[in-house]
Each structure stands twice: as structure tokens, then as C-alpha cells.
Short mmCIF file of C-alpha atoms in Angstrom, two decimals:
data_model
loop_
_atom_site.label_atom_id
_atom_site.label_comp_id
_atom_site.label_asym_id
_atom_site.label_seq_id
_atom_site.Cartn_x
_atom_site.Cartn_y
_atom_site.Cartn_z
CA UNK A 1 29.61 -20.30 -19.74
CA UNK A 2 26.98 -18.12 -18.14
CA UNK A 3 25.79 -21.46 -16.54
CA UNK A 4 29.13 -22.02 -14.95
CA UNK A 5 29.79 -18.47 -13.98
CA UNK A 6 26.14 -18.53 -12.25
CA UNK A 7 27.36 -21.87 -10.10
CA UNK A 8 30.44 -20.05 -8.94
CA UNK A 9 28.78 -17.21 -7.83
CA UNK A 10 26.27 -19.38 -5.81
CA UNK A 11 29.16 -21.12 -4.30
CA UNK A 12 30.60 -17.95 -3.42
CA UNK A 13 27.75 -16.12 -2.26
CA UNK A 14 25.79 -19.24 -0.70
CA UNK A 15 22.41 -17.45 -1.71
CA UNK A 16 20.80 -19.71 -4.43
CA UNK A 17 17.84 -16.55 -4.55
CA UNK A 18 20.11 -14.04 -5.30
CA UNK A 19 22.02 -16.40 -7.99
CA UNK A 20 18.71 -17.37 -9.63
CA UNK A 21 16.94 -13.97 -9.99
CA UNK A 22 20.30 -12.72 -11.60
CA UNK A 23 20.32 -15.51 -13.83
CA UNK A 24 16.38 -15.21 -14.80
CA UNK A 25 17.38 -11.33 -15.28
CA UNK A 26 19.96 -12.45 -18.07
CA UNK A 27 18.12 -14.46 -19.59
CA UNK A 28 15.02 -12.42 -19.98
CA UNK A 29 17.74 -9.85 -21.53
CA UNK A 30 18.71 -12.35 -24.23
CA UNK A 31 15.22 -13.46 -24.92
CA UNK A 32 14.63 -9.64 -25.62
CA UNK A 33 17.66 -9.04 -27.52
CA UNK A 34 17.49 -12.35 -29.52
CA UNK A 35 13.72 -13.13 -29.46
CA UNK A 36 12.96 -17.05 -30.31
CA UNK A 37 10.97 -19.72 -28.71
CA UNK A 38 14.15 -21.39 -27.47
CA UNK A 39 15.28 -17.73 -25.42
CA UNK A 40 11.67 -17.27 -24.32
CA UNK A 41 11.48 -20.80 -22.75
CA UNK A 42 14.85 -20.23 -21.41
CA UNK A 43 13.65 -16.97 -19.80
CA UNK A 44 10.78 -18.50 -18.29
CA UNK A 45 12.43 -21.66 -16.63
CA UNK A 46 14.63 -19.24 -15.05
CA UNK A 47 11.88 -17.39 -13.23
CA UNK A 48 10.54 -20.54 -12.40
CA UNK A 49 13.55 -21.53 -10.87
CA UNK A 50 14.50 -18.22 -9.11
CA UNK A 51 11.02 -18.25 -7.35
CA UNK A 52 11.32 -21.76 -6.17
CA UNK A 53 14.94 -20.69 -4.94
CA UNK A 54 13.37 -17.98 -2.99
CA UNK A 55 10.09 -19.37 -1.80
CA UNK A 56 12.42 -21.94 0.37
#
């Protein structure tokens, strides 16, 4: 469900960098609220994706 919302926002704004950063912040919040290996990896992956989107 979260992924769908993020993709929809990217289509509307056209800014993949901001969308990826927003997703990374949400993923980090989830990792803090529900600490487990999967959420930690998800948050880290989100930040990598955001970084790659923003440096292009």
C-alpha cells in the first residue's frame, strides 16, 4: 500500500528525488517504531535509492 502511494506521488510531482527521500523517511520511522532486521534493511535500501535518485 505504501509503495503505491509513493509511485502515485512520483507521477504527480515528477520529482523522483523528493519522493524517494520521503519514502526513506517513512521507512526509517517504521524501522524505529518496529525494530527488526527487515525494517532496518528496508530503511537502508530506501536511503540508497533516494541518494541515487538525487545525484542524477
